[in-house]
PDB file of C-alpha atoms in Angstrom:
ATOM      1  CA  MET X   1      26.018   0.466 -37.565  1.00  0.00           C
ATOM      2  CA  LEU X   2      23.393   2.865 -36.242  1.00  0.00           C
ATOM      3  CA  LYS X   3      19.651   2.438 -35.922  1.00  0.00           C
ATOM      4  CA  THR X   4      17.443   5.357 -34.810  1.00  0.00           C
ATOM      5  CA  ARG X   5      13.912   5.803 -33.533  1.00  0.00           C
ATOM      6  CA  ARG X   6      12.136   9.067 -32.792  1.00  0.00           C
ATOM      7  CA  SER X   7       8.803   9.419 -31.024  1.00  0.00           C
ATOM      8  CA  LEU X   8       7.022  12.367 -29.399  1.00  0.00           C
ATOM      9  CA  LEU X   9       5.191  11.627 -26.154  1.00  0.00           C
ATOM     10  CA  ALA X  10       1.643  12.969 -26.333  1.00  0.00           C
ATOM     11  CA  ALA X  11       1.168  13.286 -22.609  1.00  0.00           C
ATOM     12  CA  VAL X  12       2.501  15.530 -19.941  1.00  0.00           C
ATOM     13  CA  ILE X  13       5.032  15.583 -17.125  1.00  0.00           C
ATOM     14  CA  LEU X  14       7.399  17.737 -15.050  1.00  0.00           C
ATOM     15  CA  GLY X  15      10.535  17.591 -12.955  1.00  0.00           C
ATOM     16  CA  CYS X  16      13.051  19.427 -10.678  1.00  0.00           C
ATOM     17  CA  PHE X  17      11.763  21.540  -7.814  1.00  0.00           C
ATOM     18  CA  ILE X  18       9.966  24.026 -10.113  1.00  0.00           C
ATOM     19  CA  SER X  19       7.323  26.451  -8.850  1.00  0.00           C
ATOM     20  CA  VAL X  20       4.421  28.560 -10.013  1.00  0.00           C
ATOM     21  CA  ALA X  21       4.287  32.289  -9.431  1.00  0.00           C
ATOM     22  CA  ALA X  22       0.769  32.408  -7.978  1.00  0.00           C
ATOM     23  CA  ALA X  23      -0.924  33.602  -4.817  1.00  0.00           C
ATOM     24  CA  TYR X  24      -0.917  31.072  -1.989  1.00  0.00           C
ATOM     25  CA  GLY X  25      -4.110  30.575  -0.027  1.00  0.00           C
ATOM     26  CA  GLN X  26      -4.507  28.691   3.225  1.00  0.00           C
ATOM     27  CA  ALA X  27      -4.354  24.973   2.392  1.00  0.00           C
ATOM     28  CA  LEU X  28      -6.869  22.517   3.787  1.00  0.00           C
ATOM     29  CA  THR X  29      -6.481  18.737   3.750  1.00  0.00           C
ATOM     30  CA  LEU X  30      -8.878  17.085   1.345  1.00  0.00           C
ATOM     31  CA  ARG X  31     -10.783  13.895   1.991  1.00  0.00           C
ATOM     32  CA  GLY X  32     -11.230  12.049  -1.235  1.00  0.00           C
ATOM     33  CA  ASP X  33     -12.113  14.681  -3.833  1.00  0.00           C
ATOM     34  CA  ARG X  34      -8.552  15.272  -5.062  1.00  0.00           C
ATOM     35  CA  TRP X  35      -6.788  12.721  -7.221  1.00  0.00           C
ATOM     36  CA  LEU X  36      -4.502  11.882 -10.109  1.00  0.00           C
ATOM     37  CA  ALA X  37      -6.167   9.241 -12.273  1.00  0.00           C
ATOM     38  CA  VAL X  38      -4.251   6.665 -14.316  1.00  0.00           C
ATOM     39  CA  THR X  39      -5.727   6.808 -17.827  1.00  0.00           C
ATOM     40  CA  GLU X  40      -3.093   4.930 -19.873  1.00  0.00           C
ATOM     41  CA  VAL X  41      -0.506   2.255 -19.059  1.00  0.00           C
ATOM     42  CA  THR X  42       2.083   0.663 -21.329  1.00  0.00           C
ATOM     43  CA  GLY X  43       4.398  -2.073 -20.066  1.00  0.00           C
ATOM     44  CA  GLN X  44       5.554  -2.391 -16.468  1.00  0.00           C
ATOM     45  CA  VAL X  45       4.091   0.449 -14.382  1.00  0.00           C
ATOM     46  CA  GLU X  46       3.933   0.029 -10.613  1.00  0.00           C
ATOM     47  CA  LEU X  47       1.592   1.793  -8.218  1.00  0.00           C
ATOM     48  CA  MET X  48       2.865   2.108  -4.647  1.00  0.00           C
ATOM     49  CA  THR X  49       0.401   3.484  -2.117  1.00  0.00           C
ATOM     50  CA  ALA X  50       1.320   5.409   1.010  1.00  0.00           C
ATOM     51  CA  GLN X  51      -0.079   2.442   2.957  1.00  0.00           C
ATOM     52  CA  GLY X  52       2.527   0.081   1.494  1.00  0.00           C
ATOM     53  CA  GLU X  53       0.539  -1.669  -1.252  1.00  0.00           C
ATOM     54  CA  ARG X  54       2.561  -2.314  -4.421  1.00  0.00           C
ATOM     55  CA  ARG X  55       1.097  -3.683  -7.648  1.00  0.00           C
ATOM     56  CA  GLN X  56       0.839  -3.236 -11.410  1.00  0.00           C
ATOM     57  CA  ALA X  57      -1.053  -0.036 -12.234  1.00  0.00           C
ATOM     58  CA  VAL X  58      -4.110  -0.264 -14.477  1.00  0.00           C
ATOM     59  CA  PRO X  59      -6.299   2.405 -16.092  1.00  0.00           C
ATOM     60  CA  GLY X  60      -8.820   3.633 -13.538  1.00  0.00           C
ATOM     61  CA  ASP X  61      -6.394   3.593 -10.607  1.00  0.00           C
ATOM     62  CA  ARG X  62      -6.085   6.827  -8.631  1.00  0.00           C
ATOM     63  CA  LEU X  63      -3.289   8.392  -6.617  1.00  0.00           C
ATOM     64  CA  VAL X  64      -5.153  10.096  -3.780  1.00  0.00           C
ATOM     65  CA  SER X  65      -2.807  10.303  -0.786  1.00  0.00           C
ATOM     66  CA  VAL X  66       0.416  12.105  -0.030  1.00  0.00           C
ATOM     67  CA  GLY X  67       3.155   9.528  -0.593  1.00  0.00           C
ATOM     68  CA  ASP X  68       1.394   7.563  -3.349  1.00  0.00           C
ATOM     69  CA  ARG X  69       3.932   6.729  -6.082  1.00  0.00           C
ATOM     70  CA  LEU X  70       4.056   5.693  -9.722  1.00  0.00           C
ATOM     71  CA  LEU X  71       7.139   3.950 -11.156  1.00  0.00           C
ATOM     72  CA  THR X  72       7.659   3.054 -14.814  1.00  0.00           C
ATOM     73  CA  GLY X  73      10.050   0.348 -15.973  1.00  0.00           C
ATOM     74  CA  ALA X  74      12.053  -0.014 -19.177  1.00  0.00           C
ATOM     75  CA  ASN X  75      10.002   0.398 -22.369  1.00  0.00           C
ATOM     76  CA  SER X  76       7.037   1.472 -20.242  1.00  0.00           C
ATOM     77  CA  SER X  77       4.991   4.651 -19.822  1.00  0.00           C
ATOM     78  CA  ALA X  78       1.870   6.042 -18.189  1.00  0.00           C
ATOM     79  CA  ARG X  79      -0.529   8.951 -18.409  1.00  0.00           C
ATOM     80  CA  LEU X  80      -2.229  10.682 -15.484  1.00  0.00           C
ATOM     81  CA  GLU X  81      -5.178  13.066 -15.451  1.00  0.00           C
ATOM     82  CA  ILE X  82      -5.366  15.784 -12.798  1.00  0.00           C
ATOM     83  CA  ASP X  83      -8.878  16.068 -11.323  1.00  0.00           C
ATOM     84  CA  GLN X  84     -11.290  18.715 -12.633  1.00  0.00           C
ATOM     85  CA  LYS X  85      -9.618  18.151 -16.014  1.00  0.00           C
ATOM     86  CA  ALA X  86      -6.904  20.623 -15.031  1.00  0.00           C
ATOM     87  CA  GLY X  87      -4.404  18.805 -17.200  1.00  0.00           C
ATOM     88  CA  TYR X  88      -2.465  15.670 -18.022  1.00  0.00           C
ATOM     89  CA  VAL X  89       0.905  14.264 -17.044  1.00  0.00           C
ATOM     90  CA  SER X  90       2.747  11.860 -19.329  1.00  0.00           C
ATOM     91  CA  VAL X  91       5.397   9.731 -17.628  1.00  0.00           C
ATOM     92  CA  ALA X  92       8.222   8.220 -19.671  1.00  0.00           C
ATOM     93  CA  GLU X  93      10.077   4.952 -19.040  1.00  0.00           C
ATOM     94  CA  ASN X  94      12.367   4.515 -16.023  1.00  0.00           C
ATOM     95  CA  SER X  95      10.694   7.402 -14.197  1.00  0.00           C
ATOM     96  CA  GLN X  96       9.546   7.877 -10.614  1.00  0.00           C
ATOM     97  CA  LEU X  97       6.951  10.319  -9.284  1.00  0.00           C
ATOM     98  CA  ARG X  98       5.277  10.838  -5.919  1.00  0.00           C
ATOM     99  CA  VAL X  99       2.246  12.798  -4.718  1.00  0.00           C
ATOM    100  CA  GLN X 100       3.528  15.563  -2.461  1.00  0.00           C
ATOM    101  CA  THR X 101       0.387  17.673  -1.966  1.00  0.00           C
ATOM    102  CA  LEU X 102      -3.268  17.369  -2.979  1.00  0.00           C
ATOM    103  CA  SER X 103      -5.246  20.072  -1.183  1.00  0.00           C
ATOM    104  CA  ILE X 104      -7.855  22.810  -1.439  1.00  0.00           C
ATOM    105  CA  THR X 105      -7.489  26.410  -0.257  1.00  0.00           C
ATOM    106  CA  THR X 106     -10.099  28.433   1.615  1.00  0.00           C
ATOM    107  CA  THR X 107     -10.928  30.158  -1.695  1.00  0.00           C
ATOM    108  CA  GLY X 108     -11.471  26.886  -3.531  1.00  0.00           C
ATOM    109  CA  GLY X 109      -8.070  26.839  -5.175  1.00  0.00           C
ATOM    110  CA  ARG X 110      -6.634  23.406  -5.839  1.00  0.00           C
ATOM    111  CA  VAL X 111      -3.003  22.804  -4.947  1.00  0.00           C
ATOM    112  CA  THR X 112      -1.226  19.930  -6.715  1.00  0.00           C
ATOM    113  CA  GLU X 113       2.440  19.218  -6.031  1.00  0.00           C
ATOM    114  CA  ILE X 114       4.162  16.262  -7.681  1.00  0.00           C
ATOM    115  CA  ALA X 115       7.719  15.179  -6.898  1.00  0.00           C
ATOM    116  CA  VAL X 116       9.659  13.714  -9.820  1.00  0.00           C
ATOM    117  CA  THR X 117      12.824  12.088  -8.486  1.00  0.00           C
ATOM    118  CA  LEU X 118      14.039  10.430 -11.690  1.00  0.00           C
ATOM    119  CA  GLY X 119      13.174  10.301 -15.375  1.00  0.00           C
ATOM    120  CA  GLN X 120      11.054  12.431 -17.691  1.00  0.00           C
ATOM    121  CA  VAL X 121       7.524  13.828 -17.580  1.00  0.00           C
ATOM    122  CA  ARG X 122       5.544  16.126 -19.839  1.00  0.00           C
ATOM    123  CA  LEU X 123       2.542  18.203 -18.797  1.00  0.00           C
ATOM    124  CA  ARG X 124      -0.245  19.904 -20.641  1.00  0.00           C
ATOM    125  CA  ILE X 125      -2.141  22.194 -18.267  1.00  0.00           C
ATOM    126  CA  ARG X 126      -5.212  24.249 -19.153  1.00  0.00           C
ATOM    127  CA  ARG X 127      -5.361  27.894 -18.120  1.00  0.00           C
ATOM    128  CA  LEU X 128      -6.143  28.104 -14.402  1.00  0.00           C
ATOM    129  CA  THR X 129      -8.670  30.768 -13.406  1.00  0.00           C
ATOM    130  CA  ASN X 130      -8.536  30.660  -9.591  1.00  0.00           C
ATOM    131  CA  PRO X 131      -5.431  32.613  -8.465  1.00  0.00           C
ATOM    132  CA  ASP X 132      -4.969  30.202  -5.556  1.00  0.00           C
ATOM    133  CA  THR X 133      -4.869  27.132  -7.809  1.00  0.00           C
ATOM    134  CA  ARG X 134      -1.318  26.007  -8.491  1.00  0.00           C
ATOM    135  CA  ILE X 135       0.402  23.018 -10.018  1.00  0.00           C
ATOM    136  CA  GLU X 136       4.047  22.408  -9.176  1.00  0.00           C
ATOM    137  CA  ILE X 137       6.666  19.834 -10.081  1.00  0.00           C
ATOM    138  CA  HIS X 138       9.369  19.248  -7.486  1.00  0.00           C
ATOM    139  CA  THR X 139      12.716  17.634  -8.246  1.00  0.00           C
ATOM    140  CA  PRO X 140      15.926  17.180  -6.240  1.00  0.00           C
ATOM    141  CA  ALA X 141      17.259  20.380  -7.873  1.00  0.00           C
ATOM    142  CA  GLY X 142      14.317  22.789  -7.815  1.00  0.00           C
ATOM    143  CA  VAL X 143      10.617  23.537  -8.268  1.00  0.00           C
ATOM    144  CA  SER X 144       8.595  24.381 -11.388  1.00  0.00           C
ATOM    145  CA  GLY X 145       5.149  25.923 -11.365  1.00  0.00           C
ATOM    146  CA  VAL X 146       2.644  26.515 -14.133  1.00  0.00           C
ATOM    147  CA  ARG X 147      -0.748  28.128 -14.736  1.00  0.00           C
ATOM    148  CA  GLY X 148      -1.530  26.891 -18.222  1.00  0.00           C
ATOM    149  CA  THR X 149       1.101  25.564 -20.557  1.00  0.00           C
ATOM    150  CA  GLU X 150       2.823  22.587 -22.177  1.00  0.00           C
ATOM    151  CA  PHE X 151       6.233  21.750 -20.821  1.00  0.00           C
ATOM    152  CA  GLY X 152       8.499  18.901 -19.773  1.00  0.00           C
ATOM    153  CA  VAL X 153      11.111  17.988 -17.209  1.00  0.00           C
ATOM    154  CA  ALA X 154      13.998  15.512 -17.353  1.00  0.00           C
ATOM    155  CA  VAL X 155      15.699  14.449 -14.092  1.00  0.00           C
ATOM    156  CA  GLN X 156      19.075  12.705 -14.168  1.00  0.00           C
ATOM    157  CA  PRO X 157      20.235  10.264 -11.430  1.00  0.00           C
ATOM    158  CA  ASN X 158      22.140  13.039  -9.615  1.00  0.00           C
ATOM    159  CA  GLY X 159      19.059  15.300  -9.605  1.00  0.00           C
ATOM    160  CA  GLN X 160      20.248  17.558 -12.432  1.00  0.00           C
ATOM    161  CA  THR X 161      17.072  18.791 -14.110  1.00  0.00           C
ATOM    162  CA  GLY X 162      16.351  19.950 -17.638  1.00  0.00           C
ATOM    163  CA  VAL X 163      13.211  22.073 -18.134  1.00  0.00           C
ATOM    164  CA  ALA X 164      11.694  22.922 -21.526  1.00  0.00           C
ATOM    165  CA  THR X 165       8.530  24.834 -22.454  1.00  0.00           C
ATOM    166  CA  ARG X 166       6.628  24.332 -25.700  1.00  0.00           C
ATOM    167  CA  GLU X 167       3.757  26.755 -24.986  1.00  0.00           C
ATOM    168  CA  GLY X 168       3.025  29.275 -22.242  1.00  0.00           C
ATOM    169  CA  SER X 169       5.599  29.744 -19.482  1.00  0.00           C
ATOM    170  CA  ILE X 170       6.727  28.211 -16.215  1.00  0.00           C
ATOM    171  CA  ALA X 171       8.553  29.600 -13.203  1.00  0.00           C
ATOM    172  CA  ALA X 172      11.644  27.526 -12.384  1.00  0.00           C
ATOM    173  CA  ARG X 173      12.862  28.136  -8.847  1.00  0.00           C
ATOM    174  CA  ALA X 174      15.940  26.944  -6.942  1.00  0.00           C
ATOM    175  CA  GLN X 175      18.279  28.409  -4.318  1.00  0.00           C
ATOM    176  CA  GLY X 176      15.958  31.378  -3.772  1.00  0.00           C
ATOM    177  CA  GLN X 177      16.035  32.499  -7.410  1.00  0.00           C
ATOM    178  CA  THR X 178      13.293  32.239 -10.033  1.00  0.00           C
ATOM    179  CA  VAL X 179      13.687  32.101 -13.818  1.00  0.00           C
ATOM    180  CA  MET X 180      10.746  32.365 -16.228  1.00  0.00           C
ATOM    181  CA  VAL X 181      11.061  29.682 -18.904  1.00  0.00           C
ATOM    182  CA  THR X 182       8.813  30.993 -21.668  1.00  0.00           C
ATOM    183  CA  ALA X 183       7.574  29.346 -24.861  1.00  0.00           C
ATOM    184  CA  GLU X 184      10.255  27.692 -27.015  1.00  0.00           C
ATOM    185  CA  THR X 185      12.979  28.018 -24.372  1.00  0.00           C
ATOM    186  CA  GLN X 186      14.765  25.677 -21.964  1.00  0.00           C
ATOM    187  CA  SER X 187      16.774  25.861 -18.757  1.00  0.00           C
ATOM    188  CA  ILE X 188      18.785  23.509 -16.583  1.00  0.00           C
ATOM    189  CA  ILE X 189      18.991  23.324 -12.802  1.00  0.00           C
ATOM    190  CA  TYR X 190      22.165  21.897 -11.318  1.00  0.00           C
ATOM    191  CA  PRO X 191      21.808  20.643  -7.721  1.00  0.00           C
ATOM    192  CA  GLY X 192      22.680  23.421  -5.295  1.00  0.00           C
ATOM    193  CA  GLU X 193      22.512  26.159  -7.951  1.00  0.00           C
ATOM    194  CA  PRO X 194      19.821  28.525  -9.307  1.00  0.00           C
ATOM    195  CA  PRO X 195      18.275  27.782 -12.716  1.00  0.00           C
ATOM    196  CA  THR X 196      20.352  28.813 -15.719  1.00  0.00           C
ATOM    197  CA  PRO X 197      19.073  31.710 -17.877  1.00  0.00           C
ATOM    198  CA  PRO X 198      16.611  30.491 -20.542  1.00  0.00           C
ATOM    199  CA  ALA X 199      18.133  29.431 -23.863  1.00  0.00           C
ATOM    200  CA  PRO X 200      16.372  28.713 -27.179  1.00  0.00           C
ATOM    201  CA  LEU X 201      14.564  25.380 -27.199  1.00  0.00           C
ATOM    202  CA  THR X 202      16.464  22.639 -29.032  1.00  0.00           C
ATOM    203  CA  ASP X 203      14.361  19.513 -28.348  1.00  0.00           C
ATOM    204  CA  ASP X 204      17.266  17.674 -29.974  1.00  0.00           C
ATOM    205  CA  PRO X 205      18.006  14.019 -29.063  1.00  0.00           C
ATOM    206  CA  THR X 206      21.171  13.841 -31.158  1.00  0.00           C
ATOM    207  CA  LEU X 207      23.942  11.659 -29.723  1.00  0.00           C
ATOM    208  CA  LEU X 208      27.544  12.213 -30.852  1.00  0.00           C
ATOM    209  CA  ILE X 209      29.972   9.345 -30.228  1.00  0.00           C
ATOM    210  CA  GLU X 210      33.637  10.251 -29.844  1.00  0.00           C
ATOM    211  CA  THR X 211      35.041   6.896 -28.684  1.00  0.00           C
ATOM    212  CA  LEU X 212      33.600   3.388 -28.966  1.00  0.00           C
ATOM    213  CA  ALA X 213      36.129   0.634 -28.267  1.00  0.00           C
ATOM    214  CA  LYS X 214      36.584  -2.621 -26.386  1.00  0.00           C
ATOM    215  CA  ILE X 215      38.768  -2.315 -23.283  1.00  0.00           C
ATOM    216  CA  PRO X 216      41.651  -4.807 -23.736  1.00  0.00           C
ATOM    217  CA  GLY X 217      41.605  -7.776 -21.368  1.00  0.00           C
ATOM    218  CA  THR X 218      38.019  -7.166 -20.249  1.00  0.00           C
ATOM    219  CA  ARG X 219      34.450  -7.807 -21.374  1.00  0.00           C
ATOM    220  CA  LYS X 220      33.735  -4.104 -21.337  1.00  0.00           C
ATOM    221  CA  ALA X 221      33.695  -1.245 -23.808  1.00  0.00           C
ATOM    222  CA  ARG X 222      34.482   2.428 -23.356  1.00  0.00           C
ATOM    223  CA  VAL X 223      31.863   4.815 -24.701  1.00  0.00           C
ATOM    224  CA  VAL X 224      32.587   8.534 -24.843  1.00  0.00           C
ATOM    225  CA  GLY X 225      30.271  11.096 -26.365  1.00  0.00           C
ATOM    226  CA  TYR X 226      27.966  14.097 -26.041  1.00  0.00           C
ATOM    227  CA  THR X 227      24.321  15.117 -26.069  1.00  0.00           C
ATOM    228  CA  ASP X 228      22.458  18.260 -25.012  1.00  0.00           C
ATOM    229  CA  ASN X 229      22.921  18.526 -21.237  1.00  0.00           C
ATOM    230  CA  VAL X 230      19.166  18.968 -20.629  1.00  0.00           C
ATOM    231  CA  ASN X 231      18.552  15.485 -22.077  1.00  0.00           C
ATOM    232  CA  LEU X 232      18.381  12.067 -20.453  1.00  0.00           C
ATOM    233  CA  LEU X 233      20.747   9.318 -21.594  1.00  0.00           C
ATOM    234  CA  GLU X 234      20.054   5.620 -21.075  1.00  0.00           C
ATOM    235  CA  ILE X 235      22.721   3.029 -21.837  1.00  0.00           C
ATOM    236  CA  ASN X 236      21.309  -0.500 -21.996  1.00  0.00           C
ATOM    237  CA  GLN X 237      18.142   0.782 -20.275  1.00  0.00           C
ATOM    238  CA  GLU X 238      20.020   2.356 -17.340  1.00  0.00           C
ATOM    239  CA  LEU X 239      19.910   6.128 -16.813  1.00  0.00           C
ATOM    240  CA  GLN X 240      23.289   7.861 -16.783  1.00  0.00           C
ATOM    241  CA  THR X 241      24.499  11.191 -15.393  1.00  0.00           C
ATOM    242  CA  LEU X 242      25.853  13.714 -17.874  1.00  0.00           C
ATOM    243  CA  GLU X 243      28.619  16.180 -17.177  1.00  0.00           C
ATOM    244  CA  ARG X 244      27.784  19.892 -17.262  1.00  0.00           C
ATOM    245  CA  ASP X 245      28.698  20.156 -20.933  1.00  0.00           C
ATOM    246  CA  GLY X 246      26.641  17.076 -21.837  1.00  0.00           C
ATOM    247  CA  LYS X 247      29.673  14.799 -22.108  1.00  0.00           C
ATOM    248  CA  PHE X 248      29.772  11.212 -20.824  1.00  0.00           C
ATOM    249  CA  ASP X 249      32.650   8.741 -20.463  1.00  0.00           C
ATOM    250  CA  LEU X 250      31.414   5.274 -19.533  1.00  0.00           C
ATOM    251  CA  GLU X 251      32.561   1.676 -19.201  1.00  0.00           C
ATOM    252  CA  VAL X 252      29.797  -0.659 -20.376  1.00  0.00           C
ATOM    253  CA  SER X 253      29.562  -4.435 -20.072  1.00  0.00           C
ATOM    254  CA  LEU X 254      29.632  -6.156 -23.453  1.00  0.00           C
ATOM    255  CA  THR X 255      27.148  -8.787 -24.600  1.00  0.00           C
ATOM    256  CA  PRO X 256      28.223 -11.539 -27.043  1.00  0.00           C
ATOM    257  CA  ASN X 257      26.846  -9.546 -29.995  1.00  0.00           C
ATOM    258  CA  ARG X 258      28.945  -6.525 -28.924  1.00  0.00           C
ATOM    259  CA  ARG X 259      25.965  -4.195 -29.257  1.00  0.00           C
ATOM    260  CA  ILE X 260      25.119  -1.321 -26.921  1.00  0.00           C
ATOM    261  CA  GLU X 261      21.699   0.333 -26.880  1.00  0.00           C
ATOM    262  CA  ALA X 262      21.621   4.073 -26.197  1.00  0.00           C
ATOM    263  CA  LEU X 263      18.395   6.054 -25.797  1.00  0.00           C
ATOM    264  CA  VAL X 264      18.328   9.861 -25.642  1.00  0.00           C
ATOM    265  CA  THR X 265      15.180  11.630 -24.370  1.00  0.00           C
ATOM    266  CA  THR X 266      14.608  15.374 -24.333  1.00  0.00           C
ATOM    267  CA  PRO X 267      12.658  17.142 -21.547  1.00  0.00           C
ATOM    268  CA  LEU X 268       9.679  17.344 -23.940  1.00  0.00           C
ATOM    269  CA  GLY X 269       9.787  13.588 -24.533  1.00  0.00           C
ATOM    270  CA  THR X 270      11.325  13.385 -28.004  1.00  0.00           C
ATOM    271  CA  GLU X 271      13.323  10.140 -28.174  1.00  0.00           C
ATOM    272  CA  GLN X 272      16.011   8.708 -30.373  1.00  0.00           C
ATOM    273  CA  LEU X 273      17.317   5.164 -30.040  1.00  0.00           C
ATOM    274  CA  TYR X 274      20.851   4.256 -31.153  1.00  0.00           C
ATOM    275  CA  GLU X 275      22.328   0.779 -31.604  1.00  0.00           C
ATOM    276  CA  LEU X 276      26.098   0.983 -31.232  1.00  0.00           C
ATOM    277  CA  VAL X 277      28.261  -1.882 -32.471  1.00  0.00           C
ATOM    278  CA  VAL X 278      31.651  -2.151 -30.764  1.00  0.00           C
ATOM    279  CA  PRO X 279      34.419  -2.904 -33.291  1.00  0.00           C
TER     280      PRO X 279
END
């Protein structure tokens, strides 16, 4: 028995140490006129300030300091606006992001660096006119930078990062090498390696199951299958790590109804939900 759901996130987000190919001006610390504003919240979304405050985020909250964090729970999401209407970041469920830099250069450029340590984000950024303005997404695997585009990032628990661009282009950088991920292409960054050459965009949340069976003598099931290796896979609302070819081989605790929920999310935020019934 299989039940599917597909939804396209309308917001924006990014992942993996990815960086923009732009001129760097001298950065100055700002005092209150740089921020990321929370404009939408669905479900359990926590705001953690650099000063140690932790509470449910609500529309109107702002992340203003280096170290401020936003964490989304299961079946939850959020949307952030970058000041000066530079763009939007959509944050999917079970994701974690942190403010890394909010500054202004001597030429008036605005530098925004966001660290995404887990989960999926999608960004829509307007064209930036000041050459010293840059927006970067940092992940455990690399850096992505953009000057006007729509793209997304998906970060697995081991830091492996999928990057996909719908419009425009981004510069994905890791291990001293930069790859331009242009419109309708995608790349993956494995920890400790440079980004892979761009491949045609798939934006495909298909999940193929090879094995689904109860493990004799236990209350567990073995689930073996595949999905595109740039995607995120959640099993019973817990993010999993895919092998390099997109394969997974898992032991999952069984509930009395013998059902397992699997959610696949692409870097651009397209989702498909599967309900697997163990024979």
